[in-house]
């Protein structure tokens, strides 16, 4: 049997496992309207997806994953609660020389259920742990909701908090902004000089003195941007104590119970964490009820920050420690906000995950 047939057989086995849990099998068109994904994630998605133009349908994108079309389908016609599974190819552009596949199969499982979101988190995680258990993978869990709650609790402007929220999934940019807002990184000499002149003369006079308009930015846009920079520069820095708490959260790597205890201590200084911690505690109870060993379950507060940007709560992954060259075998998480964006005014708590069958098959061969 060829490698492709072996991978397909493994995919079908995983697909059958999820169907046996009562999930409805669904599919999604290979070509997806690019506009939806561009609206969700901005132009950054172009660097990760294959985009083309159809004369009748406009800009289209080879399916980068299944979650968005499955959410669209459910919000348009699905009942409640609902469980879906799917199997098919996805396409991701990779950096030159990375050796990573640009086309591969995904098998996924998604739960839409508002009755008990934390129990749904535990259901998805425990099913993935069960079906992948012969491979001896290392699990990882995290919670984007904790990070979002921490950012929302900061004593700073709504614009600064919005900027940090927007870049939670871009760790390097998030770090640069945090260093800027806490004063850890001094502004460049050019920026300092520009703002000094703008403050003295005013944005309008400065732009008038600069000469005729060139480039893509209009005169009005430059003035508004200059005013925004002046207003931000006048704001006080994020306090040292709050910054230290956020830094501690970002670096937190512990077993789940120890992480919860540590975060509970931090909530004394950052009370906005309390609601997210209540959800985390309910999830721990649900995971325990599902037979998951909490004392051996790792928690990394920054886990999931380089995955697709629709995850906004519980996140998880399964990695092969013996093969650090491989990407995660499975990843998943909660994406409530995505249902709100795609639901046309409706929303429903949702969680799911995907498995890469070719990685499962490769690891199985290594066990023989």
Short mmCIF file of C-alpha atoms in Angstrom, two decimals:
data_model
loop_
_atom_site.label_atom_id
_atom_site.label_comp_id
_atom_site.label_asym_id
_atom_site.label_seq_id
_atom_site.Cartn_x
_atom_site.Cartn_y
_atom_site.Cartn_z
CA UNK A 1 0.00 0.00 0.00
CA UNK A 2 1.39 3.45 -0.95
CA UNK A 3 2.11 6.13 1.64
CA UNK A 4 -0.86 8.18 0.41
CA UNK A 5 -3.20 5.23 0.78
CA UNK A 6 -1.90 4.56 4.29
CA UNK A 7 -2.47 8.19 5.27
CA UNK A 8 -5.95 8.12 3.74
CA UNK A 9 -6.73 4.92 5.66
CA UNK A 10 -5.57 6.57 8.90
CA UNK A 11 -7.72 9.61 8.11
CA UNK A 12 -10.74 7.39 7.54
CA UNK A 13 -10.11 5.64 10.88
CA UNK A 14 -10.06 8.96 12.74
CA UNK A 15 -13.10 10.16 10.79
CA UNK A 16 -15.00 7.00 11.76
CA UNK A 17 -14.03 7.49 15.42
CA UNK A 18 -15.59 10.95 15.53
CA UNK A 19 -18.69 9.84 13.63
CA UNK A 20 -19.10 7.09 16.24
CA UNK A 21 -19.34 9.84 18.89
CA UNK A 22 -22.49 11.10 17.18
CA UNK A 23 -20.89 13.80 15.02
CA UNK A 24 -22.51 14.68 11.70
CA UNK A 25 -20.12 14.35 8.74
CA UNK A 26 -19.81 17.63 6.80
CA UNK A 27 -17.73 18.96 3.93
CA UNK A 28 -16.69 22.39 2.67
CA UNK A 29 -15.90 23.68 -0.80
CA UNK A 30 -12.25 23.49 -1.79
CA UNK A 31 -12.32 27.13 -2.91
CA UNK A 32 -13.51 29.60 -0.28
CA UNK A 33 -14.38 33.30 -0.73
CA UNK A 34 -11.26 35.20 0.29
CA UNK A 35 -13.22 38.19 1.56
CA UNK A 36 -14.45 36.45 4.70
CA UNK A 37 -10.98 35.39 5.82
CA UNK A 38 -9.46 38.75 4.89
CA UNK A 39 -12.14 40.53 6.93
CA UNK A 40 -11.42 38.26 9.89
CA UNK A 41 -7.63 38.32 9.86
CA UNK A 42 -6.58 41.17 7.61
CA UNK A 43 -3.96 41.02 4.91
CA UNK A 44 -1.68 38.81 7.05
CA UNK A 45 -3.66 35.77 5.89
CA UNK A 46 -2.30 36.24 2.36
CA UNK A 47 1.14 35.15 3.54
CA UNK A 48 -0.32 31.83 4.71
CA UNK A 49 -2.87 30.98 2.03
CA UNK A 50 -3.13 30.46 -1.73
CA UNK A 51 -5.26 33.21 -3.26
CA UNK A 52 -6.61 33.35 -6.79
CA UNK A 53 -9.25 35.27 -8.72
CA UNK A 54 -12.40 33.85 -10.23
CA UNK A 55 -14.05 35.95 -12.96
CA UNK A 56 -17.54 35.24 -11.54
CA UNK A 57 -16.93 34.95 -7.80
CA UNK A 58 -14.05 37.36 -7.30
CA UNK A 59 -11.08 36.68 -5.05
CA UNK A 60 -10.98 33.08 -3.80
CA UNK A 61 -8.74 31.16 -1.43
CA UNK A 62 -7.77 27.49 -1.37
CA UNK A 63 -9.30 26.14 1.84
CA UNK A 64 -6.78 26.94 4.65
CA UNK A 65 -8.88 25.04 7.20
CA UNK A 66 -12.43 23.86 7.84
CA UNK A 67 -13.49 25.79 10.91
CA UNK A 68 -14.70 28.98 9.21
CA UNK A 69 -16.92 27.24 6.62
CA UNK A 70 -18.25 24.84 9.28
CA UNK A 71 -19.18 27.80 11.50
CA UNK A 72 -20.85 29.53 8.55
CA UNK A 73 -22.85 26.39 7.79
CA UNK A 74 -23.92 25.92 11.40
CA UNK A 75 -24.93 29.55 11.91
CA UNK A 76 -27.01 29.44 8.73
CA UNK A 77 -28.81 26.13 9.19
CA UNK A 78 -27.57 24.12 12.18
CA UNK A 79 -29.63 23.02 15.17
CA UNK A 80 -28.56 23.04 18.80
CA UNK A 81 -26.60 21.34 20.15
CA UNK A 82 -24.55 20.11 17.21
CA UNK A 83 -21.43 18.03 16.66
CA UNK A 84 -19.63 17.89 13.31
CA UNK A 85 -16.70 15.99 11.87
CA UNK A 86 -14.91 16.38 8.54
CA UNK A 87 -12.06 14.99 6.47
CA UNK A 88 -10.31 16.73 3.61
CA UNK A 89 -7.31 18.58 2.25
CA UNK A 90 -6.23 22.01 3.45
CA UNK A 91 -3.61 24.27 1.93
CA UNK A 92 -1.07 26.46 3.74
CA UNK A 93 1.75 28.43 2.19
CA UNK A 94 5.06 27.72 3.96
CA UNK A 95 8.33 29.61 4.17
CA UNK A 96 10.85 28.69 1.51
CA UNK A 97 13.16 25.91 2.68
CA UNK A 98 11.02 24.99 5.69
CA UNK A 99 10.30 21.53 4.30
CA UNK A 100 6.74 21.72 5.66
CA UNK A 101 3.85 20.42 3.61
CA UNK A 102 1.74 22.93 1.72
CA UNK A 103 -1.14 20.48 1.25
CA UNK A 104 -2.27 17.91 3.81
CA UNK A 105 -5.33 16.14 5.18
CA UNK A 106 -7.20 17.34 8.26
CA UNK A 107 -9.71 15.41 10.33
CA UNK A 108 -11.69 17.56 12.73
CA UNK A 109 -14.36 17.50 15.41
CA UNK A 110 -16.42 20.57 16.38
CA UNK A 111 -19.02 21.05 19.15
CA UNK A 112 -21.65 23.82 19.21
CA UNK A 113 -23.36 23.70 22.61
CA UNK A 114 -24.39 26.55 24.90
CA UNK A 115 -25.59 24.39 27.81
CA UNK A 116 -22.16 23.76 29.37
CA UNK A 117 -19.16 25.20 27.45
CA UNK A 118 -16.59 23.88 29.91
CA UNK A 119 -17.98 20.35 29.61
CA UNK A 120 -17.70 20.71 25.81
CA UNK A 121 -14.04 21.75 26.21
CA UNK A 122 -13.42 18.61 28.25
CA UNK A 123 -15.33 16.44 25.77
CA UNK A 124 -13.23 17.55 22.80
CA UNK A 125 -9.92 17.31 24.66
CA UNK A 126 -10.68 13.89 26.14
CA UNK A 127 -11.75 12.46 22.75
CA UNK A 128 -8.52 13.68 21.15
CA UNK A 129 -6.52 12.24 24.06
CA UNK A 130 -8.31 8.91 23.63
CA UNK A 131 -7.90 8.53 19.89
CA UNK A 132 -4.24 9.62 20.00
CA UNK A 133 -3.31 7.67 23.16
CA UNK A 134 -1.35 4.86 21.39
CA UNK A 135 1.20 7.42 20.17
CA UNK A 136 2.39 8.61 23.59
CA UNK A 137 2.08 12.28 22.68
CA UNK A 138 2.69 15.16 25.07
CA UNK A 139 -0.45 17.21 25.65
CA UNK A 140 -0.39 20.96 26.19
CA UNK A 141 -3.20 23.25 27.30
CA UNK A 142 -3.61 26.98 27.59
CA UNK A 143 -6.28 29.66 27.80
CA UNK A 144 -6.33 32.69 25.53
CA UNK A 145 -9.20 33.94 27.69
CA UNK A 146 -6.77 34.41 30.60
CA UNK A 147 -4.49 36.57 28.45
CA UNK A 148 -7.41 38.61 27.12
CA UNK A 149 -8.75 39.15 30.63
CA UNK A 150 -5.31 40.27 31.81
CA UNK A 151 -4.99 42.79 28.97
CA UNK A 152 -8.54 44.07 29.54
CA UNK A 153 -7.69 44.68 33.22
CA UNK A 154 -4.71 46.94 32.56
CA UNK A 155 -4.93 50.53 33.76
CA UNK A 156 -4.34 52.16 30.39
CA UNK A 157 -6.29 53.59 27.46
CA UNK A 158 -8.82 51.60 25.48
CA UNK A 159 -6.74 52.20 22.35
CA UNK A 160 -3.64 50.66 23.92
CA UNK A 161 -5.63 47.70 25.21
CA UNK A 162 -7.20 47.23 21.77
CA UNK A 163 -3.75 47.25 20.15
CA UNK A 164 -2.49 44.60 22.59
CA UNK A 165 -5.65 42.50 22.08
CA UNK A 166 -5.23 42.64 18.32
CA UNK A 167 -1.69 41.31 18.54
CA UNK A 168 -2.10 38.57 21.17
CA UNK A 169 -1.60 36.09 18.30
CA UNK A 170 1.54 37.89 17.10
CA UNK A 171 3.93 37.45 20.07
CA UNK A 172 6.77 39.60 18.70
CA UNK A 173 4.51 42.55 17.89
CA UNK A 174 2.72 42.13 21.23
CA UNK A 175 6.07 42.22 23.02
CA UNK A 176 7.14 45.37 21.17
CA UNK A 177 3.89 47.14 22.10
CA UNK A 178 4.08 46.04 25.72
CA UNK A 179 7.66 47.28 25.99
CA UNK A 180 6.56 50.59 24.46
CA UNK A 181 3.54 51.02 26.77
CA UNK A 182 5.54 50.16 29.91
CA UNK A 183 8.56 52.31 29.01
CA UNK A 184 10.81 49.27 28.86
CA UNK A 185 11.75 50.21 25.29
CA UNK A 186 12.58 53.85 24.67
CA UNK A 187 11.12 55.37 21.48
CA UNK A 188 13.54 55.87 18.62
CA UNK A 189 15.37 59.17 18.38
CA UNK A 190 13.60 59.92 15.08
CA UNK A 191 10.17 59.34 16.67
CA UNK A 192 11.09 61.46 19.68
CA UNK A 193 12.32 64.31 17.46
CA UNK A 194 9.22 64.13 15.26
CA UNK A 195 6.83 64.22 18.23
CA UNK A 196 8.74 67.14 19.80
CA UNK A 197 8.30 69.22 16.64
CA UNK A 198 4.66 68.13 16.22
CA UNK A 199 3.89 69.06 19.82
CA UNK A 200 5.46 72.49 19.39
CA UNK A 201 3.93 73.34 16.02
CA UNK A 202 0.78 71.23 15.94
CA UNK A 203 -0.03 68.45 13.46
CA UNK A 204 -1.71 70.71 10.90
CA UNK A 205 1.13 73.23 10.74
CA UNK A 206 3.72 70.45 10.59
CA UNK A 207 1.98 68.79 7.65
CA UNK A 208 1.49 72.11 5.88
CA UNK A 209 5.21 72.81 6.18
CA UNK A 210 6.10 69.36 4.83
CA UNK A 211 5.12 70.26 1.27
CA UNK A 212 2.85 68.60 -1.30
CA UNK A 213 1.23 65.20 -0.78
CA UNK A 214 3.13 62.18 -2.09
CA UNK A 215 2.58 58.46 -1.59
CA UNK A 216 -0.62 56.68 -0.56
CA UNK A 217 -1.47 58.59 2.63
CA UNK A 218 -3.68 61.67 2.32
CA UNK A 219 -3.02 64.89 4.18
CA UNK A 220 -5.95 64.20 6.51
CA UNK A 221 -4.69 60.69 7.32
CA UNK A 222 -1.22 62.00 8.21
CA UNK A 223 -2.72 64.67 10.47
CA UNK A 224 -4.95 62.16 12.26
CA UNK A 225 -2.07 59.74 12.71
CA UNK A 226 0.17 62.50 14.09
CA UNK A 227 -2.54 63.58 16.53
CA UNK A 228 -2.98 59.95 17.64
CA UNK A 229 0.77 59.60 18.27
CA UNK A 230 0.80 62.86 20.27
CA UNK A 231 -2.18 61.77 22.37
CA UNK A 232 -0.63 58.37 23.05
CA UNK A 233 2.73 59.89 24.00
CA UNK A 234 0.94 62.02 26.60
CA UNK A 235 -0.60 59.00 28.31
CA UNK A 236 1.02 57.59 31.47
CA UNK A 237 2.88 54.29 31.20
CA UNK A 238 1.32 51.01 32.33
CA UNK A 239 2.19 50.60 36.02
CA UNK A 240 5.15 48.44 37.04
CA UNK A 241 3.04 46.08 39.19
CA UNK A 242 0.50 45.41 36.42
CA UNK A 243 3.30 44.93 33.90
CA UNK A 244 5.03 42.41 36.16
CA UNK A 245 1.77 40.46 36.63
CA UNK A 246 1.24 40.31 32.86
CA UNK A 247 4.85 39.23 32.32
CA UNK A 248 4.40 36.46 34.91
CA UNK A 249 1.25 35.23 33.18
CA UNK A 250 2.91 35.20 29.76
CA UNK A 251 5.80 33.09 31.11
CA UNK A 252 3.65 30.70 33.17
CA UNK A 253 4.34 27.00 32.48
CA UNK A 254 3.08 24.58 35.13
CA UNK A 255 0.79 21.64 35.69
CA UNK A 256 -2.84 22.71 35.41
CA UNK A 257 -3.64 22.71 39.17
CA UNK A 258 -0.44 24.61 40.02
CA UNK A 259 -1.08 27.09 37.22
CA UNK A 260 -4.59 27.72 38.55
CA UNK A 261 -3.26 28.30 42.05
CA UNK A 262 -0.62 30.72 40.74
CA UNK A 263 -3.12 32.63 38.61
CA UNK A 264 -5.49 32.85 41.58
CA UNK A 265 -2.72 34.52 43.58
CA UNK A 266 -2.10 36.98 40.72
CA UNK A 267 -5.81 37.85 40.60
CA UNK A 268 -5.38 39.62 43.93
CA UNK A 269 -3.49 42.34 42.03
CA UNK A 270 -5.37 41.96 38.73
CA UNK A 271 -9.00 41.37 39.72
CA UNK A 272 -10.19 41.28 36.12
CA UNK A 273 -8.88 37.72 35.95
CA UNK A 274 -11.58 36.38 38.26
CA UNK A 275 -14.27 35.58 35.66
CA UNK A 276 -11.75 33.80 33.42
CA UNK A 277 -10.47 31.85 36.43
CA UNK A 278 -14.02 30.76 37.32
CA UNK A 279 -14.36 29.33 33.80
CA UNK A 280 -10.96 27.68 34.16
CA UNK A 281 -12.02 26.05 37.45
CA UNK A 282 -15.24 24.71 35.90
CA UNK A 283 -13.19 23.32 33.00
CA UNK A 284 -10.82 21.59 35.41
CA UNK A 285 -13.79 19.94 37.12
CA UNK A 286 -15.12 18.81 33.73
CA UNK A 287 -11.73 17.44 32.67
CA UNK A 288 -11.48 15.55 35.94
CA UNK A 289 -14.97 14.11 35.40
CA UNK A 290 -13.84 13.02 31.90
CA UNK A 291 -11.02 10.99 33.44
CA UNK A 292 -8.14 13.35 32.62
CA UNK A 293 -5.23 13.32 35.08
CA UNK A 294 -5.03 17.01 36.01
CA UNK A 295 -1.84 16.64 38.04
CA UNK A 296 -0.01 15.46 34.94
CA UNK A 297 -1.59 17.91 32.48
CA UNK A 298 0.70 20.78 31.41
CA UNK A 299 -0.60 24.34 31.17
CA UNK A 300 1.23 27.06 29.23
CA UNK A 301 -0.39 30.49 29.40
CA UNK A 302 1.12 31.51 26.04
CA UNK A 303 0.20 28.29 24.24
CA UNK A 304 -1.86 28.83 21.09
CA UNK A 305 -0.63 32.34 20.35
CA UNK A 306 0.86 31.33 16.99
CA UNK A 307 -2.17 29.33 15.80
CA UNK A 308 -5.18 30.59 13.89
CA UNK A 309 -6.50 33.78 15.45
CA UNK A 310 -10.06 32.72 16.10
CA UNK A 311 -9.23 30.86 19.34
CA UNK A 312 -10.34 33.02 22.28
CA UNK A 313 -10.53 30.61 25.24
CA UNK A 314 -9.33 27.11 26.05
CA UNK A 315 -6.63 25.86 23.65
CA UNK A 316 -4.80 22.54 23.43
CA UNK A 317 -2.31 20.57 21.38
CA UNK A 318 -0.63 17.17 21.18
CA UNK A 319 3.07 16.99 20.28
CA UNK A 320 5.52 14.15 19.63
CA UNK A 321 8.41 14.78 22.02
CA UNK A 322 10.53 12.18 20.24
CA UNK A 323 10.10 14.10 16.97
CA UNK A 324 10.70 17.79 17.66
CA UNK A 325 11.03 18.29 13.90
CA UNK A 326 7.30 17.66 13.47
CA UNK A 327 4.56 20.27 13.91
CA UNK A 328 1.80 19.51 16.43
CA UNK A 329 -0.08 16.33 15.58
CA UNK A 330 -3.34 17.91 16.77
CA UNK A 331 -4.48 21.36 17.88
CA UNK A 332 -7.76 22.87 18.94
CA UNK A 333 -9.59 25.33 21.10
CA UNK A 334 -12.61 27.48 21.82
CA UNK A 335 -13.77 30.11 19.32
CA UNK A 336 -16.96 31.72 20.66
CA UNK A 337 -16.19 35.11 19.13
CA UNK A 338 -15.96 33.61 15.64
CA UNK A 339 -19.58 32.44 15.83
CA UNK A 340 -20.58 35.97 16.80
CA UNK A 341 -18.72 37.49 13.85
CA UNK A 342 -20.10 34.99 11.33
CA UNK A 343 -23.53 34.61 12.90
CA UNK A 344 -25.16 37.81 11.73
CA UNK A 345 -26.15 38.83 15.24
CA UNK A 346 -26.40 35.30 16.62
CA UNK A 347 -23.75 33.41 18.55
CA UNK A 348 -23.19 30.08 20.26
CA UNK A 349 -20.28 28.74 22.35
CA UNK A 350 -18.13 26.50 20.12
CA UNK A 351 -15.00 24.41 20.50
CA UNK A 352 -13.18 21.96 18.26
CA UNK A 353 -9.89 20.66 16.99
CA UNK A 354 -8.06 19.05 14.10
CA UNK A 355 -5.70 16.10 13.65
CA UNK A 356 -3.13 15.65 10.87
CA UNK A 357 -3.43 12.00 9.76
CA UNK A 358 -0.09 11.94 7.90
CA UNK A 359 1.72 12.75 11.16
CA UNK A 360 -0.25 10.05 12.98
CA UNK A 361 0.69 7.55 10.28
CA UNK A 362 4.36 8.57 10.37
CA UNK A 363 4.48 8.12 14.12
CA UNK A 364 2.69 4.78 13.93
CA UNK A 365 5.31 3.51 11.48
CA UNK A 366 7.99 4.53 13.97
CA UNK A 367 6.35 2.37 16.64
CA UNK A 368 6.39 -0.79 14.53
#
